[in-house]
XYZ file of C-alpha atoms in Angstrom:
445
model
C 23.192 -13.087 -9.432
C 21.258 -10.887 -7.905
C 22.394 -12.409 -4.341
C 26.299 -10.033 -5.453
C 24.489 -6.477 -6.755
C 24.756 -4.286 -4.648
C 22.060 -1.451 -4.033
C 23.155 0.953 -6.684
C 23.197 -1.679 -9.071
C 19.175 -2.753 -8.852
C 17.898 0.426 -8.472
C 19.768 1.252 -11.777
C 17.810 -2.068 -13.136
C 14.774 -1.006 -12.043
C 15.408 2.758 -13.127
C 15.427 1.271 -16.293
C 13.346 -0.488 -16.742
C 10.758 2.306 -14.905
C 10.035 -0.160 -11.867
C 9.740 2.303 -8.253
C 13.299 2.339 -6.854
C 12.405 2.965 -3.281
C 12.264 0.032 0.106
C 15.340 -1.661 1.051
C 17.416 -4.290 -0.729
C 15.213 -7.390 0.181
C 12.655 -5.083 -1.287
C 14.572 -3.986 -4.988
C 16.050 -7.641 -5.320
C 12.223 -9.541 -4.761
C 11.005 -6.444 -7.185
C 13.793 -7.575 -9.988
C 13.227 -10.901 -9.223
C 8.932 -10.613 -10.393
C 10.012 -8.959 -13.464
C 12.313 -12.115 -14.222
C 9.754 -14.476 -13.628
C 6.773 -11.786 -14.714
C 8.517 -9.944 -17.554
C 11.781 -10.962 -18.984
C 13.191 -10.157 -21.328
C 16.936 -10.396 -23.297
C 18.420 -7.543 -22.640
C 16.900 -7.518 -18.270
C 18.546 -11.296 -18.726
C 22.014 -9.600 -20.492
C 21.749 -6.456 -18.119
C 22.150 -8.380 -14.819
C 24.889 -10.510 -15.918
C 27.032 -7.250 -17.443
C 26.223 -5.268 -14.197
C 27.269 -9.157 -12.251
C 30.630 -9.333 -13.989
C 30.669 -5.758 -13.240
C 30.814 -6.771 -9.792
C 32.641 -9.559 -9.695
C 36.251 -7.277 -11.614
C 35.357 -4.370 -8.966
C 36.039 -6.930 -5.824
C 39.500 -7.437 -7.914
C 41.033 -3.742 -7.496
C 41.617 -2.275 -4.988
C 40.570 1.193 -5.498
C 37.257 1.956 -2.887
C 36.245 4.203 -5.644
C 33.878 2.522 -8.368
C 32.546 3.928 -11.630
C 29.318 1.413 -12.825
C 27.497 2.249 -16.235
C 24.722 1.236 -17.836
C 25.246 -1.520 -19.916
C 24.400 -1.356 -23.353
C 21.688 -3.155 -23.037
C 19.004 -1.123 -21.994
C 19.346 1.928 -23.684
C 18.023 2.413 -26.709
C 18.982 1.482 -29.576
C 21.591 -0.607 -28.097
C 24.978 2.532 -27.893
C 25.262 3.621 -24.155
C 23.771 6.895 -22.501
C 25.574 9.709 -22.618
C 26.816 10.044 -19.128
C 26.461 13.834 -19.133
C 22.594 13.470 -19.825
C 20.932 14.601 -16.553
C 18.155 12.486 -14.345
C 15.360 11.953 -15.558
C 11.597 12.270 -13.617
C 9.218 9.791 -12.822
C 5.921 10.263 -14.497
C 3.644 11.826 -12.200
C -0.066 10.121 -13.263
C -1.864 13.253 -11.853
C 0.250 15.809 -12.849
C 0.155 15.793 -17.188
C 3.372 17.557 -18.156
C 3.120 20.338 -20.751
C 6.651 22.654 -20.613
C 9.969 21.859 -19.047
C 10.660 25.270 -17.614
C 13.877 24.565 -16.121
C 15.307 21.115 -16.690
C 16.753 19.466 -13.656
C 20.190 21.403 -12.393
C 22.251 19.831 -9.978
C 22.171 22.021 -6.197
C 25.422 23.127 -5.516
C 27.358 23.804 -2.163
C 29.028 28.045 -2.954
C 30.213 27.726 0.297
C 31.279 25.581 3.718
C 28.407 24.747 6.215
C 25.211 22.053 6.620
C 22.904 24.676 5.396
C 23.151 26.042 1.815
C 21.196 27.872 -0.941
C 20.803 28.165 -3.885
C 19.368 30.447 -6.378
C 17.847 30.231 -9.840
C 15.615 32.202 -12.531
C 13.489 32.241 -14.479
C 11.229 34.088 -17.108
C 7.745 33.036 -18.309
C 7.092 32.427 -22.388
C 3.870 34.545 -23.872
C 2.631 30.760 -24.536
C 3.387 29.876 -20.746
C 1.528 32.985 -19.403
C -1.697 31.769 -21.532
C -1.843 28.759 -21.020
C -1.733 29.777 -16.832
C -4.292 32.607 -17.552
C -7.041 30.596 -19.438
C -6.660 27.394 -17.826
C -10.380 26.357 -16.474
C -11.124 25.503 -12.280
C -11.994 21.523 -13.670
C -8.153 21.702 -15.087
C -5.816 24.158 -14.056
C -2.614 24.335 -15.150
C 0.354 25.220 -12.745
C 3.930 25.361 -12.447
C 5.524 23.196 -9.730
C 8.965 22.136 -8.790
C 10.636 19.427 -8.441
C 13.341 18.061 -6.176
C 15.768 14.839 -6.838
C 18.397 12.801 -6.789
C 20.722 13.405 -8.834
C 22.516 10.393 -9.454
C 21.716 10.006 -13.727
C 21.133 6.487 -13.609
C 17.426 6.436 -15.530
C 13.684 7.269 -14.160
C 14.815 9.203 -9.968
C 11.576 9.621 -7.792
C 10.366 13.386 -5.550
C 13.115 13.461 -3.076
C 12.768 17.011 -0.730
C 17.225 17.325 1.400
C 16.748 17.889 4.685
C 15.879 21.211 6.499
C 13.886 22.277 3.067
C 12.319 25.469 2.915
C 11.323 27.530 -0.368
C 10.528 31.596 -1.576
C 9.925 32.541 -5.117
C 10.504 36.245 -5.556
C 11.412 36.746 -1.015
C 7.528 35.166 0.143
C 8.449 31.374 1.553
C 6.397 28.815 -0.686
C 4.488 26.372 1.617
C 6.225 22.685 1.361
C 4.013 20.063 3.163
C 6.205 17.751 4.049
C 6.047 15.231 7.691
C 9.853 14.529 9.167
C 10.073 10.235 11.390
C 12.744 12.234 13.943
C 14.295 15.441 15.333
C 17.646 14.180 14.452
C 19.900 16.446 12.638
C 20.556 15.951 7.899
C 17.463 13.248 7.951
C 15.052 13.765 5.388
C 11.717 14.114 5.166
C 9.674 10.692 4.598
C 7.821 9.821 1.767
C 5.417 10.407 -0.231
C 7.195 14.143 -1.306
C 5.113 15.856 -3.972
C 5.713 18.496 -6.587
C 5.386 22.174 -4.627
C 3.281 24.360 -6.312
C 4.868 28.137 -6.872
C 2.281 29.835 -8.641
C 0.681 31.754 -6.978
C 3.597 33.805 -6.209
C 5.624 34.509 -10.026
C 4.902 37.167 -12.003
C 3.882 36.378 -15.259
C 5.280 38.828 -17.564
C 8.860 39.935 -15.046
C 11.463 37.515 -14.113
C 11.057 35.115 -11.672
C 13.174 33.937 -8.211
C 13.204 31.357 -6.226
C 15.945 30.074 -3.596
C 15.570 26.395 -2.595
C 17.197 26.400 1.250
C 18.057 23.329 2.023
C 21.164 21.021 4.366
C 23.997 18.957 2.703
C 24.474 16.668 3.950
C 26.332 14.212 1.336
C 23.736 13.663 -1.139
C 24.023 15.375 -4.015
C 20.181 17.028 -5.104
C 18.697 18.087 -9.061
C 16.178 20.579 -9.047
C 13.513 21.482 -11.842
C 10.854 23.535 -12.859
C 7.622 22.687 -14.680
C 4.618 23.474 -16.491
C 1.789 20.968 -15.845
C -1.966 20.195 -15.797
C -2.895 18.626 -12.962
C -5.419 15.629 -13.474
C -8.170 14.526 -11.627
C -9.073 10.861 -9.974
C -12.599 11.345 -12.276
C -9.799 11.220 -15.625
C -7.984 9.052 -14.921
C -10.436 6.264 -14.493
C -12.250 7.273 -17.541
C -8.499 7.052 -19.260
C -8.576 3.059 -17.176
C -12.208 2.356 -19.393
C -11.556 3.669 -22.606
C -8.079 2.567 -22.830
C -6.663 -0.852 -20.016
C -9.959 -2.855 -20.071
C -8.761 -6.802 -20.642
C -10.929 -8.339 -22.701
C -12.685 -11.072 -21.442
C -11.133 -13.933 -23.336
C -8.130 -12.903 -21.589
C -9.433 -13.081 -18.185
C -11.631 -16.146 -18.357
C -7.596 -17.790 -19.081
C -6.436 -17.009 -17.044
C -9.625 -18.251 -14.504
C -8.344 -22.235 -16.820
C -4.954 -22.133 -15.656
C -6.211 -21.298 -12.054
C -8.501 -24.201 -12.196
C -6.152 -26.471 -14.624
C -5.407 -29.383 -11.793
C -2.052 -30.082 -11.387
C -0.347 -33.823 -12.941
C 1.698 -34.697 -10.299
C -0.360 -34.438 -7.282
C -4.317 -35.526 -9.349
C -6.039 -32.693 -7.676
C -8.296 -30.961 -9.707
C -9.550 -27.341 -8.106
C -13.639 -27.428 -8.796
C -13.766 -23.767 -8.434
C -11.691 -20.352 -6.801
C -13.133 -17.881 -5.203
C -12.891 -14.477 -5.535
C -14.537 -11.324 -3.678
C -16.722 -8.526 -4.648
C -15.867 -6.735 -1.857
C -12.804 -4.375 -2.385
C -9.983 -4.996 0.726
C -9.372 -0.878 0.687
C -12.684 0.451 2.120
C -14.370 -2.893 2.165
C -17.177 -2.097 -0.014
C -18.761 -3.518 -2.735
C -16.563 -2.761 -5.991
C -17.737 -1.139 -9.570
C -14.670 -0.574 -11.312
C -12.854 -4.097 -10.855
C -9.121 -4.052 -11.755
C -5.576 -5.012 -10.897
C -2.047 -4.759 -12.435
C -0.676 -5.533 -15.297
C 2.307 -7.952 -12.789
C 0.044 -9.644 -9.871
C -0.181 -13.481 -10.096
C -4.184 -13.291 -8.170
C -7.379 -13.327 -9.357
C -8.607 -10.485 -6.379
C -9.277 -7.383 -7.986
C -9.319 -3.780 -5.986
C -12.061 -1.266 -6.553
C -9.737 0.981 -9.610
C -12.368 4.311 -8.065
C -10.449 3.725 -4.411
C -6.946 3.152 -5.406
C -6.871 6.781 -7.408
C -8.442 7.925 -4.325
C -5.795 6.783 -2.313
C -2.754 7.377 -4.373
C -3.565 10.980 -4.722
C -3.794 11.694 -1.127
C -1.163 9.008 -0.434
C 1.171 7.650 -3.986
C 2.554 4.879 -2.703
C 1.008 2.646 -5.967
C 0.956 -0.500 -3.794
C -1.895 -3.676 -4.798
C -4.114 -3.711 -1.770
C -3.886 -7.357 -2.014
C 0.182 -8.476 -2.493
C 2.114 -5.081 -1.929
C 3.084 -4.965 -5.345
C 4.296 -2.238 -7.296
C 1.269 -1.265 -9.475
C 2.014 1.975 -11.112
C -1.011 3.891 -13.037
C -0.027 2.866 -16.172
C 0.323 -1.178 -15.216
C -3.753 -0.928 -14.407
C -6.371 -3.529 -16.058
C -9.574 -3.539 -15.589
C -10.520 -6.331 -15.283
C -13.742 -7.724 -17.553
C -15.611 -10.276 -16.783
C -15.521 -9.337 -13.011
C -16.821 -6.025 -14.141
C -20.132 -8.485 -15.801
C -20.403 -10.402 -12.484
C -20.771 -7.253 -10.228
C -23.250 -5.838 -13.687
C -25.247 -9.190 -12.983
C -25.170 -10.011 -8.925
C -27.405 -8.435 -6.574
C -25.920 -5.851 -4.299
C -26.181 -9.009 -1.303
C -23.560 -10.598 -3.175
C -20.517 -10.283 -2.221
C -18.109 -13.373 -3.540
C -18.546 -15.380 -6.151
C -16.907 -18.898 -7.236
C -15.306 -19.563 -9.927
C -16.080 -22.725 -11.345
C -14.224 -25.000 -13.731
C -16.539 -25.310 -17.357
C -15.682 -21.301 -17.542
C -18.903 -19.865 -14.822
C -19.754 -18.372 -11.805
C -22.281 -19.067 -8.944
C -22.668 -16.480 -5.514
C -21.476 -17.818 -2.746
C -24.166 -16.582 -0.235
C -22.962 -17.507 3.658
C -25.565 -17.472 6.313
C -25.424 -14.921 9.362
C -27.735 -17.085 11.136
C -24.853 -19.921 11.511
C -22.997 -17.348 12.462
C -24.401 -16.780 15.506
C -25.031 -20.805 16.276
C -22.822 -20.891 18.918
C -23.954 -18.218 20.808
C -27.267 -18.820 20.923
C -29.196 -18.868 23.842
C -31.603 -22.372 23.914
C -34.613 -22.486 25.786
C -34.336 -24.192 29.610
C -37.313 -26.905 30.358
C -39.168 -26.441 33.139
C -43.139 -28.094 34.966
C -45.526 -28.475 33.007
C -47.607 -26.015 35.028
C -44.502 -23.257 34.487
C -44.133 -20.979 31.345
C -40.161 -21.708 29.497
C -38.339 -18.778 30.205
C -35.588 -17.762 27.614
C -33.382 -16.347 30.259
C -32.948 -17.924 33.364
C -30.663 -17.215 36.069
C -29.594 -20.695 38.270
C -28.672 -20.269 41.500
C -27.019 -23.042 42.917
C -27.477 -22.463 46.855
C -30.275 -23.481 45.939
C -30.645 -26.453 44.054
C -28.781 -28.533 46.688
C -27.956 -27.958 49.842
C -24.287 -27.230 51.707
C -23.132 -30.314 52.248
C -23.509 -32.420 49.121
C -22.076 -29.270 47.851
C -18.763 -29.978 49.502
C -18.552 -33.645 49.238
C -18.322 -33.015 45.059
C -15.977 -30.521 45.454
C -12.117 -30.868 43.969
C -11.594 -27.098 44.562
C -13.047 -24.111 45.988
C -11.961 -20.214 45.591
C -13.320 -17.710 47.731
C -13.943 -13.902 45.972
C -14.192 -11.462 49.140
C -14.560 -8.146 47.130
C -16.612 -9.942 44.500
C -18.796 -12.215 47.267
C -19.201 -15.170 45.400
C -18.029 -18.095 45.270
C -17.185 -20.918 42.295
C -17.017 -24.577 42.596
C -15.665 -26.503 39.927
C -17.218 -30.190 38.770
C -15.604 -32.637 36.752
C -13.964 -29.425 35.132
C -17.211 -26.994 35.318
C -17.459 -24.231 36.457
C -19.612 -22.778 38.134
C -20.874 -19.052 39.808
C -22.968 -18.580 42.749
C -23.736 -15.989 44.984
C -23.566 -15.985 48.735
C -27.802 -15.783 50.493
C -26.790 -15.531 53.823
C -23.658 -15.919 56.864
C -24.079 -19.503 56.486
C -22.373 -20.518 52.840
C -19.558 -18.631 54.327
C -19.316 -20.182 57.325
C -19.416 -23.963 55.443
C -16.528 -22.395 52.882
C -14.221 -21.572 55.581
C -14.707 -25.400 57.149
C -14.000 -26.352 54.515
C -10.678 -25.298 53.961
C -9.458 -25.593 57.541
C -11.484 -28.996 57.294
C -8.009 -31.063 56.393
């Protein structure tokens, strides 16, 4: 059924389930498939069937215009969502929303042409002014402008229109966005962030901001919110207090991985887990993973939050699944292992008896193949580790020419390469005599 659904319908399902809608069609299909496998619900199954039925009905129609509504099974209380409701912007972990100043409002073209201007007016209330004035440096309060698609099908991610420019009270506001090319009508590449307009606002007077944007066939909505910035440390403290998996749950997950296969009768005696974070290649301190991830390997929560503060991708570094902040869980079992093991331990093995042991790799064995072996000498001579053997002195030229298979001369390097029984050896010329013998050998036959 999922293979018959189009991108719009797949995004419809993911938005109502609070999942990311970005990516190609194959990424959306995989995300919905994983959702059905890991967190399947009767409502979701019913919604997939209804969308599939709508797709089959739309194929039989001649009209090219299709109106797709959200199935009732995904709407709260079993009632369909109102068609007049605007888009709902996705929740951002680093921005705690306090109040909505301007709800999502469509950017409507007012005249012909690619570039459009849209003006908005708003006034801050006394409570909003007080929050901004009394905000602390550790938890600053900002007024941010956010833009998203106007699809009205659920949760929307931030997306700027092409050629965006914002001015607040006739002052240009910096917009951080990059473009993959100079192609006309191209949207900024992700991630798009909320735009801070606090510094250019009037606290006691009416504020005006203008959005200059490119009209290339897509519809967008703009909203203004009063938010409080949240730091990485605050999110980490929140994880530690409310998102820790119990050790019984963690042990059960390990036991399921170690469970023998009844068909092949092969039992896994141990599972190795690295204590090094795959993001920064450093030892973890707060091991976590997403609730939807099936692997035992964790990543460090602190490094993961710092990375997404700069580039909010929210992708698991192990399996690359969508791993938002609300889905993160701290592995208490692996956290205790980190606290009880030494700093030199980089890998452990979970055993079948619910215990673990450290896996220590002998670094000296890694260079065993490339180690230099001492050369044997006479009794009177001292052993030398780095000995250079000159093949031109070890045997006569005639004997070498009789045993060799291939001779190649490099004039610039002034060296002759001998191949004996498949082994290539290199010798330096000691004089004109060796060069003459080589030329004779070439012309001898």
